[in-house]
């Protein structure tokens, strides 16, 4: 088979899911031709900056504006009209992607972002020749209307509740598979936690809080670290600043009440999560799924309106996370959780929700439905 995995850079999660699918497919069917493509490479420099960088800037500086857009567009009829208008406008990036499709000639296309559906749906309408099997892999716990398109043959979703939302909106249940959100095979491994702790100079007798700023080092990471100085009890902290070098330098030069280790971008997140007793993070679909795959409880702070708020609700309802809306509430809440029975219960709930082999399950479902 010839498999095209299509994604778009808009945050790190869509790319991480695409990479996990590529990894799983190559391991499962090494003789197949697999191509992973980021559609942003077909954008003009201005278009790429607006789409990729613009998303990050809006999330960082105007989250309420993003929430308003998210809610306004979460309407199937509105999305249908939007796609109709978009497809009527000539697009150089669409033509480049179409040329890439025709050159590679995939048997199946796996999409970890909703944007590829715009072109794939247009091709379905105008091309008379057989079209590839199209699978959309929803990378959050709630399926927004933008993910839906008549051209999609199979939806792979995070949970039964995600499937129920799509069914309620008219998608036949037989066209939906509950697979979980794809994460790298690393998150099904069991690292040597003693060796990892030793590598980072961590003590064996203190619990570890892992503070994540995502790949871009977004969110109130500096404020979180400041408030953790006021948290009671004894613990140690690992904080990941991502590619935000300014943030990393700032945190590294500050004094911290609790033993603290500041990291930049980290490619060994599975090891960091393995030694964590609690992960303080924004509830993105991929980060959340990675933590659940390793059975790690989450503390969510002020999720952005939209997909993060929906992910947060999912986790809270199932007891795998705790949440605070204000950073100043963090010291009391963390003090309550560290070493408590509640934290152990959250870890148990997280483990029950985890799907470390979701990427492999997606591959299985694509093969089963594409026959």
Coordinates of N, CA, C and O in Angstrom, one line a residue, residues 152-291:
X152 N -14.6 12.1 4.0 CA -14.0 11.2 5.0 C -14.6 9.8 5.0 O -15.9 9.7 5.2
X153 N -13.9 8.8 4.9 CA -14.4 7.4 5.0 C -14.4 6.9 6.4 O -15.2 6.0 6.7
X154 N -13.4 7.3 7.2 CA -13.3 6.8 8.5 C -12.8 7.9 9.5 O -11.8 8.6 9.1
X155 N -13.4 8.0 10.6 CA -12.9 8.9 11.7 C -12.4 8.0 12.8 O -13.0 7.1 13.3
X156 N -11.1 8.3 13.2 CA -10.5 7.7 14.4 C -10.5 8.7 15.5 O -10.0 9.8 15.3
X157 N -11.1 8.3 16.6 CA -11.4 9.3 17.7 C -10.9 8.8 19.0 O -10.6 7.7 19.2
X158 N -10.8 9.8 20.0 CA -10.2 9.5 21.3 C -11.0 8.6 22.2 O -10.4 7.8 22.9
X159 N -12.3 8.8 22.2 CA -13.1 8.1 23.2 C -14.5 7.9 22.7 O -14.9 8.4 21.7
X160 N -15.3 7.1 23.5 CA -16.7 6.8 23.1 C -17.5 8.1 23.0 O -18.4 8.2 22.2
X161 N -17.2 9.1 23.9 CA -17.9 10.3 23.9 C -17.7 11.1 22.6 O -18.6 11.8 22.1
X162 N -16.4 11.0 22.1 CA -16.1 11.7 20.9 C -16.9 11.1 19.7 O -17.4 11.8 18.8
X163 N -17.0 9.8 19.7 CA -17.8 9.1 18.7 C -19.3 9.5 18.8 O -19.9 9.8 17.8
X164 N -19.8 9.6 20.0 CA -21.2 9.9 20.2 C -21.5 11.3 19.6 O -22.6 11.5 19.0
X165 N -20.6 12.2 19.8 CA -20.8 13.6 19.2 C -20.9 13.5 17.7 O -21.8 14.2 17.1
X166 N -20.0 12.8 17.1 CA -20.1 12.6 15.6 C -21.3 11.9 15.1 O -21.9 12.3 14.1
X167 N -21.7 10.9 15.9 CA -23.0 10.2 15.5 C -24.2 11.2 15.6 O -25.1 11.2 14.7
X168 N -24.2 12.0 16.7 CA -25.3 12.9 16.9 C -25.3 14.0 15.8 O -26.4 14.5 15.5
X169 N -24.2 14.2 15.1 CA -24.1 15.1 14.0 C -24.3 14.5 12.6 O -24.1 15.1 11.6
X170 N -24.6 13.2 12.6 CA -25.0 12.6 11.4 C -24.0 11.6 10.8 O -24.2 11.1 9.7
X171 N -22.8 11.4 11.4 CA -21.9 10.4 10.9 C -22.3 9.0 11.2 O -22.6 8.7 12.4
X172 N -22.4 8.1 10.3 CA -22.8 6.7 10.6 C -21.8 6.1 11.6 O -20.6 6.2 11.4
X173 N -22.3 5.4 12.6 CA -21.4 4.8 13.6 C -20.4 3.9 13.0 O -19.3 3.7 13.6
X174 N -20.7 3.2 12.0 CA -19.8 2.2 11.4 C -18.6 2.9 10.7 O -17.6 2.3 10.4
X175 N -18.7 4.2 10.5 CA -17.6 5.0 9.9 C -16.7 5.7 11.0 O -15.9 6.5 10.7
X176 N -16.9 5.3 12.3 CA -16.1 5.8 13.4 C -15.5 4.7 14.2 O -16.1 3.8 14.5
X177 N -14.2 4.8 14.5 CA -13.5 3.9 15.3 C -12.9 4.6 16.5 O -12.3 5.7 16.4
X178 N -13.1 4.1 17.7 CA -12.6 4.6 18.9 C -11.2 4.0 19.1 O -11.1 2.8 19.5
X179 N -10.2 4.8 18.8 CA -8.8 4.3 18.8 C -7.9 4.9 19.9 O -6.9 4.3 20.3
X180 N -8.3 6.1 20.4 CA -7.4 6.9 21.2 C -6.6 7.8 20.2 O -6.7 7.7 19.0
X181 N -5.9 8.8 20.8 CA -5.1 9.7 20.0 C -3.7 9.1 19.9 O -3.1 8.8 20.9
X182 N -3.2 9.1 18.7 CA -1.9 8.4 18.4 C -0.7 9.1 19.1 O -0.6 10.3 19.0
X183 N 0.1 8.3 19.9 CA 1.3 8.8 20.5 C 2.4 7.9 20.1 O 2.2 6.7 19.7
X184 N 3.6 8.4 20.3 CA 4.8 7.6 19.9 C 4.9 6.3 20.7 O 4.5 6.3 21.9
X185 N 5.5 5.3 20.2 CA 5.7 4.0 20.9 C 6.5 4.2 22.1 O 6.5 3.3 23.1
X186 N 7.3 5.3 22.2 CA 8.1 5.5 23.5 C 7.2 5.6 24.7 O 7.7 5.2 25.8
X187 N 6.0 6.0 24.5 CA 5.1 6.2 25.7 C 4.4 4.8 26.1 O 3.7 4.8 27.1
X188 N 4.8 3.8 25.5 CA 4.4 2.4 25.9 C 5.6 1.7 26.6 O 5.4 0.6 27.1
X189 N 6.7 2.4 26.7 CA 7.9 1.8 27.3 C 8.0 2.0 28.8 O 7.2 2.8 29.3
X190 N 8.9 1.4 29.4 CA 9.0 1.5 30.9 C 10.5 1.9 31.2 O 11.3 1.0 31.4
X191 N 10.8 3.2 31.1 CA 12.2 3.6 31.3 C 12.7 3.3 32.7 O 11.9 3.1 33.7
X192 N 14.0 3.2 32.9 CA 14.6 2.9 34.2 C 14.5 4.3 35.0 O 15.3 5.2 34.8
X193 N 13.5 4.3 35.8 CA 13.2 5.6 36.5 C 14.4 6.0 37.5 O 14.7 7.2 37.6
X194 N 15.0 5.0 38.1 CA 16.2 5.4 38.9 C 17.3 6.0 38.1 O 17.9 7.0 38.6
X195 N 17.6 5.4 36.9 CA 18.6 6.0 36.1 C 18.3 7.4 35.6 O 19.1 8.3 35.5
X196 N 17.0 7.6 35.3 CA 16.6 8.9 34.8 C 16.7 10.0 35.9 O 17.2 11.1 35.7
X197 N 16.3 9.6 37.1 CA 16.4 10.5 38.2 C 17.9 10.9 38.5 O 18.2 12.0 38.7
X198 N 18.7 9.9 38.4 CA 20.2 10.1 38.6 C 20.7 11.0 37.6 O 21.5 11.9 37.8
X199 N 20.3 10.8 36.3 CA 20.8 11.6 35.2 C 20.5 13.1 35.4 O 21.3 14.0 35.0
X200 N 19.3 13.4 36.1 CA 18.9 14.8 36.3 C 19.3 15.3 37.7 O 18.9 16.4 38.1
X201 N 20.0 14.4 38.4 CA 20.4 14.9 39.8 C 19.2 15.0 40.7 O 19.2 15.8 41.7
X202 N 18.2 14.2 40.5 CA 17.0 14.2 41.4 C 17.1 13.2 42.6 O 17.7 12.2 42.5
X203 N 16.5 13.6 43.7 CA 16.5 12.8 44.8 C 15.5 11.7 44.7 O 14.5 11.8 44.1
X204 N 15.8 10.5 45.3 CA 14.9 9.4 45.3 C 13.8 9.5 46.3 O 12.8 8.8 46.2
X205 N 14.0 10.4 47.3 CA 13.0 10.4 48.4 C 12.0 11.5 48.3 O 11.2 11.8 49.3
X206 N 12.0 12.3 47.2 CA 11.1 13.4 47.0 C 10.2 13.2 45.8 O 10.8 12.7 44.7
X207 N 8.9 13.5 45.9 CA 8.1 13.4 44.7 C 8.5 14.4 43.6 O 9.1 15.4 44.0
X208 N 8.2 14.2 42.4 CA 8.6 15.0 41.3 C 7.4 15.7 40.6 O 6.4 15.0 40.2
X209 N 7.4 17.0 40.5 CA 6.4 17.7 39.7 C 7.0 18.1 38.4 O 8.1 18.6 38.4
X210 N 6.3 17.7 37.3 CA 6.8 18.1 36.0 C 5.9 19.2 35.4 O 4.7 19.0 35.3
X211 N 6.5 20.3 35.2 CA 5.8 21.5 34.7 C 6.2 21.7 33.2 O 7.3 21.8 32.8
X212 N 5.1 21.6 32.3 CA 5.3 21.6 30.9 C 4.8 22.9 30.3 O 3.7 23.3 30.5
X213 N 5.6 23.5 29.4 CA 5.2 24.7 28.7 C 4.9 24.4 27.2 O 4.7 25.3 26.4
X214 N 5.0 23.1 26.8 CA 4.8 22.7 25.4 C 6.0 23.0 24.6 O 7.0 23.5 25.1
X215 N 5.9 22.6 23.3 CA 7.1 22.8 22.5 C 7.5 24.3 22.3 O 8.6 24.6 22.1
X216 N 6.5 25.2 22.4 CA 6.7 26.6 22.2 C 7.0 27.3 23.6 O 7.2 28.5 23.6
X217 N 6.9 26.6 24.7 CA 7.1 27.3 26.0 C 6.0 28.3 26.3 O 6.3 29.4 26.8
X218 N 4.8 28.0 25.9 CA 3.7 28.9 26.1 C 3.0 28.7 27.5 O 3.3 27.8 28.2
X219 N 2.1 29.6 27.8 CA 1.4 29.5 29.1 C 2.2 30.2 30.2 O 3.3 30.7 30.1
X220 N 1.5 30.2 31.4 CA 2.1 31.0 32.5 C 3.1 30.2 33.3 O 3.0 30.0 34.5
X221 N 4.1 29.7 32.6 CA 5.1 28.8 33.2 C 5.9 29.6 34.3 O 6.1 29.0 35.4
X222 N 6.3 30.8 34.0 CA 7.1 31.6 35.0 C 6.2 31.8 36.2 O 6.7 31.7 37.4
X223 N 4.9 32.1 36.0 CA 4.0 32.4 37.2 C 3.8 31.1 38.0 O 3.8 31.2 39.2
X224 N 3.7 30.0 37.3 CA 3.6 28.7 38.0 C 4.8 28.4 38.9 O 4.6 28.1 40.1
X225 N 6.0 28.6 38.4 CA 7.2 28.4 39.1 C 7.3 29.3 40.3 O 7.7 29.0 41.4
X226 N 6.8 30.6 40.1 CA 6.8 31.5 41.3 C 5.9 31.1 42.4 O 6.2 31.2 43.6
X227 N 4.7 30.6 42.0 CA 3.7 30.2 43.0 C 4.1 28.9 43.7 O 3.8 28.7 44.8
X228 N 4.8 28.0 43.0 CA 5.3 26.8 43.6 C 6.2 27.0 44.8 O 6.4 26.2 45.6
X229 N 6.9 28.2 44.8 CA 7.7 28.6 45.9 C 6.9 28.7 47.2 O 7.5 28.6 48.3
X230 N 5.6 28.9 47.0 CA 4.7 29.1 48.2 C 4.0 27.8 48.6 O 3.3 27.8 49.6
X231 N 4.3 26.7 47.8 CA 3.6 25.5 48.1 C 4.2 24.8 49.3 O 5.4 24.7 49.4
X232 N 3.4 24.3 50.2 CA 3.9 23.6 51.4 C 4.4 22.2 51.0 O 4.2 21.7 49.9
X233 N 5.0 21.5 52.0 CA 5.5 20.2 51.7 C 6.9 20.1 51.0 O 7.4 21.2 50.7
X234 N 7.3 18.9 50.8 CA 8.6 18.8 50.1 C 8.4 18.0 48.8 O 7.8 17.0 48.8
X235 N 9.0 18.6 47.8 CA 8.9 18.0 46.5 C 10.1 18.6 45.6 O 10.7 19.6 46.0
X236 N 10.3 18.1 44.5 CA 11.3 18.7 43.5 C 10.6 18.8 42.2 O 9.6 18.2 41.9
X237 N 11.1 19.8 41.4 CA 10.4 20.2 40.2 C 11.3 20.1 38.9 O 12.5 20.5 39.0
X238 N 10.8 19.5 37.9 CA 11.4 19.6 36.5 C 10.5 20.5 35.7 O 9.3 20.3 35.6
X239 N 11.1 21.5 35.1 CA 10.3 22.4 34.3 C 10.8 22.4 32.9 O 12.1 22.5 32.7
X240 N 10.0 22.2 31.9 CA 10.4 22.2 30.5 C 9.9 23.4 29.8 O 8.7 23.7 29.6
X241 N 10.9 24.3 29.3 CA 10.5 25.5 28.7 C 10.4 25.5 27.2 O 10.1 26.5 26.6
X242 N 10.6 24.3 26.6 CA 10.4 24.1 25.2 C 11.5 24.9 24.4 O 12.6 25.1 24.9
X243 N 11.1 25.5 23.3 CA 12.0 26.3 22.5 C 12.0 27.7 22.9 O 12.6 28.6 22.2
X244 N 11.4 28.1 24.0 CA 11.4 29.4 24.5 C 12.7 29.7 25.3 O 12.7 29.5 26.6
X245 N 13.8 30.1 24.6 CA 15.1 30.2 25.3 C 15.0 31.4 26.3 O 15.7 31.3 27.4
X246 N 14.3 32.4 26.1 CA 14.1 33.5 27.0 C 13.6 33.0 28.3 O 14.0 33.4 29.4
X247 N 12.5 32.2 28.3 CA 11.9 31.6 29.5 C 12.9 30.7 30.2 O 13.0 30.8 31.4
X248 N 13.6 29.9 29.4 CA 14.5 28.9 30.1 C 15.6 29.7 30.8 O 15.9 29.3 32.0
X249 N 16.2 30.7 30.2 CA 17.2 31.5 30.8 C 16.7 32.2 32.1 O 17.4 32.2 33.1
X250 N 15.5 32.7 32.0 CA 14.9 33.4 33.2 C 14.7 32.5 34.3 O 15.1 32.8 35.5
X251 N 14.2 31.3 34.1 CA 13.9 30.3 35.2 C 15.2 29.8 35.7 O 15.3 29.5 36.9
X252 N 16.2 29.6 34.9 CA 17.5 29.0 35.3 C 18.3 29.9 36.2 O 19.1 29.4 37.0
X253 N 18.0 31.2 36.1 CA 18.8 32.2 36.9 C 18.0 32.6 38.2 O 18.6 33.3 39.0
X254 N 16.8 32.1 38.4 CA 16.1 32.4 39.6 C 16.3 31.4 40.7 O 16.7 30.3 40.5
X255 N 16.1 31.9 41.9 CA 16.2 31.0 43.1 C 14.8 30.4 43.3 O 13.7 31.0 43.1
X256 N 14.8 29.1 43.7 CA 13.6 28.4 43.9 C 13.6 27.7 45.3 O 14.7 27.2 45.7
X257 N 12.5 27.7 45.9 CA 12.4 27.1 47.3 C 12.6 25.6 47.2 O 13.3 25.1 48.1
X258 N 12.0 25.0 46.3 CA 12.1 23.5 46.1 C 13.2 23.2 45.1 O 13.4 24.0 44.1
X259 N 13.9 22.1 45.2 CA 14.9 21.7 44.2 C 14.3 21.7 42.8 O 13.2 21.1 42.6
X260 N 14.9 22.5 41.9 CA 14.3 22.7 40.6 C 15.4 22.5 39.5 O 16.5 23.0 39.6
X261 N 14.9 21.8 38.4 CA 15.8 21.6 37.3 C 15.1 22.1 36.0 O 14.0 21.7 35.7
X262 N 15.7 23.1 35.3 CA 15.1 23.7 34.2 C 15.7 23.2 32.9 O 16.9 23.1 32.7
X263 N 14.8 22.7 32.0 CA 15.2 22.1 30.7 C 14.6 23.0 29.6 O 13.6 23.6 29.7
X264 N 15.3 22.9 28.4 CA 14.8 23.5 27.2 C 13.9 22.5 26.5 O 13.2 21.6 27.1
X265 N 14.0 22.5 25.2 CA 13.2 21.5 24.4 C 13.7 20.1 24.7 O 14.9 19.8 24.7
X266 N 12.8 19.2 24.9 CA 13.2 17.8 25.4 C 12.6 16.8 24.4 O 11.4 16.8 24.2
X267 N 13.4 15.9 23.9 CA 12.9 14.8 23.0 C 12.7 13.5 23.8 O 12.3 12.5 23.2
X268 N 12.9 13.5 25.1 CA 12.8 12.3 25.9 C 11.6 12.5 26.9 O 11.7 12.2 28.1
X269 N 10.5 13.1 26.4 CA 9.4 13.4 27.3 C 8.8 12.1 28.0 O 8.3 12.2 29.1
X270 N 9.0 11.0 27.3 CA 8.5 9.7 28.0 C 9.3 9.4 29.2 O 8.7 8.9 30.2
X271 N 10.6 9.8 29.3 CA 11.4 9.6 30.5 C 11.0 10.6 31.6 O 10.9 10.2 32.7
X272 N 10.8 11.8 31.2 CA 10.4 12.8 32.1 C 9.1 12.5 32.8 O 8.9 12.7 34.0
X273 N 8.1 12.0 31.9 CA 6.8 11.7 32.5 C 6.9 10.4 33.3 O 6.2 10.3 34.3
X274 N 7.8 9.5 33.0 CA 7.9 8.3 33.8 C 8.3 8.6 35.2 O 7.9 7.8 36.1
X275 N 9.1 9.6 35.5 CA 9.5 9.9 36.9 C 8.6 10.9 37.6 O 8.9 11.2 38.7
X276 N 7.6 11.4 36.9 CA 6.8 12.5 37.5 C 5.7 11.8 38.3 O 5.1 10.8 38.0
X277 N 5.4 12.5 39.4 CA 4.2 12.1 40.3 C 3.0 12.9 39.9 O 1.9 12.5 40.1
X278 N 3.2 14.1 39.4 CA 2.1 15.0 38.9 C 2.7 15.8 37.8 O 3.8 16.4 37.9
X279 N 1.8 16.0 36.7 CA 2.2 16.8 35.6 C 1.3 18.0 35.5 O 0.1 17.9 35.5
X280 N 2.0 19.2 35.6 CA 1.2 20.5 35.5 C 1.4 21.0 34.1 O 2.5 21.2 33.6
X281 N 0.3 21.1 33.3 CA 0.4 21.3 31.9 C -0.9 21.9 31.4 O -2.0 21.9 32.0
X282 N -0.8 22.5 30.2 CA -2.0 22.8 29.4 C -2.6 21.5 28.8 O -1.8 20.6 28.4
X283 N -3.9 21.3 28.7 CA -4.5 20.1 28.3 C -4.6 19.9 26.8 O -5.7 19.7 26.3
X284 N -3.5 20.0 26.1 CA -3.6 19.7 24.6 C -3.8 18.2 24.4 O -3.5 17.4 25.3
X285 N -4.4 17.9 23.3 CA -4.8 16.5 23.1 C -3.6 15.5 23.1 O -3.7 14.4 23.7
X286 N -2.5 15.9 22.5 CA -1.3 15.0 22.4 C -0.6 14.9 23.8 O -0.3 13.8 24.2
X287 N -0.3 16.0 24.4 CA 0.3 16.0 25.7 C -0.5 15.2 26.7 O 0.0 14.3 27.5
X288 N -1.8 15.4 26.7 CA -2.7 14.7 27.6 C -2.6 13.2 27.3 O -2.5 12.4 28.2
X289 N -2.7 12.8 26.0 CA -2.7 11.4 25.7 C -1.4 10.7 26.0 O -1.3 9.6 26.4
X290 N -0.3 11.5 25.9 CA 1.0 10.9 26.3 C 1.1 10.6 27.8 O 1.5 9.6 28.2
X291 N 0.6 11.6 28.6 CA 0.5 11.4 30.0 C -0.4 10.2 30.4 O 0.0 9.4 31.3

